[in-house]
């Protein structure tokens, strides 16, 4: 069972690196989508 904890730590570290790498591009995409939806919102009244 000791090996499972070590593997889990390695997996979490790899996920952290992966998320850090794609996090910036995901932020850009989300910001662009939000700006796009705000610009295309029908004017009220």
Short mmCIF file of N, CA and C in Angstrom, two decimals:
data_model
loop_
_atom_site.label_atom_id
_atom_site.label_comp_id
_atom_site.label_asym_id
_atom_site.label_seq_id
_atom_site.Cartn_x
_atom_site.Cartn_y
_atom_site.Cartn_z
N UNK A 1 0.83 -1.21 0.00
CA UNK A 1 0.00 0.00 0.00
C UNK A 1 0.86 1.26 0.00
N UNK A 2 2.12 1.15 0.41
CA UNK A 2 2.97 2.34 0.44
C UNK A 2 3.20 2.88 -0.97
N UNK A 3 3.29 1.97 -1.94
CA UNK A 3 3.53 2.39 -3.31
C UNK A 3 2.38 3.21 -3.87
N UNK A 4 1.16 2.92 -3.41
CA UNK A 4 0.00 3.65 -3.94
C UNK A 4 0.09 5.13 -3.59
N UNK A 5 0.50 5.44 -2.37
CA UNK A 5 0.62 6.84 -1.97
C UNK A 5 1.68 7.57 -2.79
N UNK A 6 2.78 6.88 -3.05
CA UNK A 6 3.85 7.50 -3.83
C UNK A 6 3.37 7.75 -5.26
N UNK A 7 2.69 6.77 -5.85
CA UNK A 7 2.16 6.95 -7.20
C UNK A 7 1.16 8.08 -7.25
N UNK A 8 0.33 8.17 -6.22
CA UNK A 8 -0.67 9.23 -6.17
C UNK A 8 0.01 10.59 -6.14
N UNK A 9 1.10 10.69 -5.36
CA UNK A 9 1.83 11.96 -5.30
C UNK A 9 2.42 12.30 -6.66
N UNK A 10 2.96 11.31 -7.36
CA UNK A 10 3.52 11.56 -8.69
C UNK A 10 2.43 11.99 -9.66
N UNK A 11 1.27 11.34 -9.58
CA UNK A 11 0.16 11.68 -10.47
C UNK A 11 -0.31 13.11 -10.19
N UNK A 12 -0.43 13.46 -8.92
CA UNK A 12 -0.87 14.82 -8.57
C UNK A 12 0.14 15.86 -9.04
N UNK A 13 1.42 15.56 -8.91
CA UNK A 13 2.45 16.49 -9.37
C UNK A 13 2.37 16.67 -10.88
N UNK A 14 2.17 15.56 -11.60
CA UNK A 14 2.05 15.64 -13.06
C UNK A 14 0.81 16.43 -13.45
N UNK A 15 -0.29 16.21 -12.73
CA UNK A 15 -1.52 16.96 -13.02
C UNK A 15 -1.32 18.44 -12.76
N UNK A 16 -0.59 18.76 -11.70
CA UNK A 16 -0.35 20.17 -11.38
C UNK A 16 0.44 20.84 -12.51
N UNK A 17 1.47 20.15 -13.00
CA UNK A 17 2.26 20.70 -14.12
C UNK A 17 1.39 20.86 -15.35
N UNK A 18 0.57 19.83 -15.63
CA UNK A 18 -0.29 19.87 -16.81
C UNK A 18 -1.28 21.02 -16.70
N UNK A 19 -1.90 21.18 -15.55
CA UNK A 19 -2.87 22.25 -15.36
C UNK A 19 -2.20 23.62 -15.46
N UNK A 20 -1.00 23.75 -14.94
CA UNK A 20 -0.29 25.03 -15.03
C UNK A 20 0.01 25.36 -16.48
N UNK A 21 0.32 24.32 -17.27
CA UNK A 21 0.67 24.55 -18.66
C UNK A 21 -0.54 24.98 -19.47
N UNK A 22 -1.68 24.29 -19.28
CA UNK A 22 -2.86 24.62 -20.09
C UNK A 22 -3.72 25.69 -19.42
N UNK A 23 -3.44 26.00 -18.16
CA UNK A 23 -4.27 26.96 -17.44
C UNK A 23 -4.32 28.32 -18.11
N UNK A 24 -3.18 28.79 -18.58
CA UNK A 24 -3.14 30.12 -19.19
C UNK A 24 -3.96 30.15 -20.48
N UNK A 25 -3.83 29.13 -21.32
CA UNK A 25 -4.58 29.12 -22.57
C UNK A 25 -6.07 28.97 -22.29
N UNK A 26 -6.43 28.20 -21.27
CA UNK A 26 -7.84 28.06 -20.90
C UNK A 26 -8.39 29.39 -20.42
N UNK A 27 -7.60 30.13 -19.64
CA UNK A 27 -8.03 31.44 -19.18
C UNK A 27 -8.30 32.37 -20.35
N UNK A 28 -7.43 32.33 -21.36
CA UNK A 28 -7.61 33.18 -22.54
C UNK A 28 -8.89 32.82 -23.26
N UNK A 29 -9.14 31.52 -23.42
CA UNK A 29 -10.35 31.07 -24.11
C UNK A 29 -11.59 31.51 -23.35
N UNK A 30 -11.59 31.32 -22.02
CA UNK A 30 -12.74 31.69 -21.21
C UNK A 30 -12.97 33.20 -21.27
N UNK A 31 -11.90 33.97 -21.19
CA UNK A 31 -12.02 35.43 -21.27
C UNK A 31 -12.60 35.84 -22.62
N UNK A 32 -12.16 35.20 -23.69
CA UNK A 32 -12.67 35.52 -25.02
C UNK A 32 -14.15 35.15 -25.12
N UNK A 33 -14.53 34.00 -24.57
CA UNK A 33 -15.93 33.59 -24.62
C UNK A 33 -16.81 34.54 -23.83
N UNK A 34 -16.34 34.97 -22.66
CA UNK A 34 -17.12 35.90 -21.84
C UNK A 34 -17.28 37.23 -22.57
N UNK A 35 -16.19 37.74 -23.14
CA UNK A 35 -16.26 39.01 -23.86
C UNK A 35 -17.20 38.87 -25.05
N UNK A 36 -17.15 37.75 -25.74
CA UNK A 36 -18.00 37.53 -26.91
C UNK A 36 -19.47 37.50 -26.50
N UNK A 37 -19.78 36.79 -25.42
CA UNK A 37 -21.18 36.69 -25.00
C UNK A 37 -21.68 38.03 -24.48
N UNK A 38 -20.81 38.81 -23.84
CA UNK A 38 -21.23 40.13 -23.36
C UNK A 38 -21.49 41.08 -24.54
N UNK A 39 -20.68 40.98 -25.57
CA UNK A 39 -20.85 41.86 -26.73
C UNK A 39 -22.09 41.50 -27.54
N UNK A 40 -22.48 40.23 -27.53
CA UNK A 40 -23.62 39.79 -28.33
C UNK A 40 -24.92 39.79 -27.55
N UNK A 41 -24.89 40.30 -26.33
CA UNK A 41 -26.10 40.32 -25.51
C UNK A 41 -27.08 41.33 -26.08
N UNK A 42 -28.34 40.96 -26.25
CA UNK A 42 -29.32 41.94 -26.76
C UNK A 42 -29.53 43.06 -25.75
N UNK A 43 -29.66 44.27 -26.25
CA UNK A 43 -29.83 45.42 -25.37
C UNK A 43 -31.21 45.39 -24.73
N UNK A 44 -31.25 45.60 -23.43
CA UNK A 44 -32.53 45.59 -22.71
C UNK A 44 -33.12 47.00 -22.70
N UNK A 45 -34.39 47.11 -23.09
CA UNK A 45 -35.09 48.38 -23.03
C UNK A 45 -34.56 49.34 -24.04
#
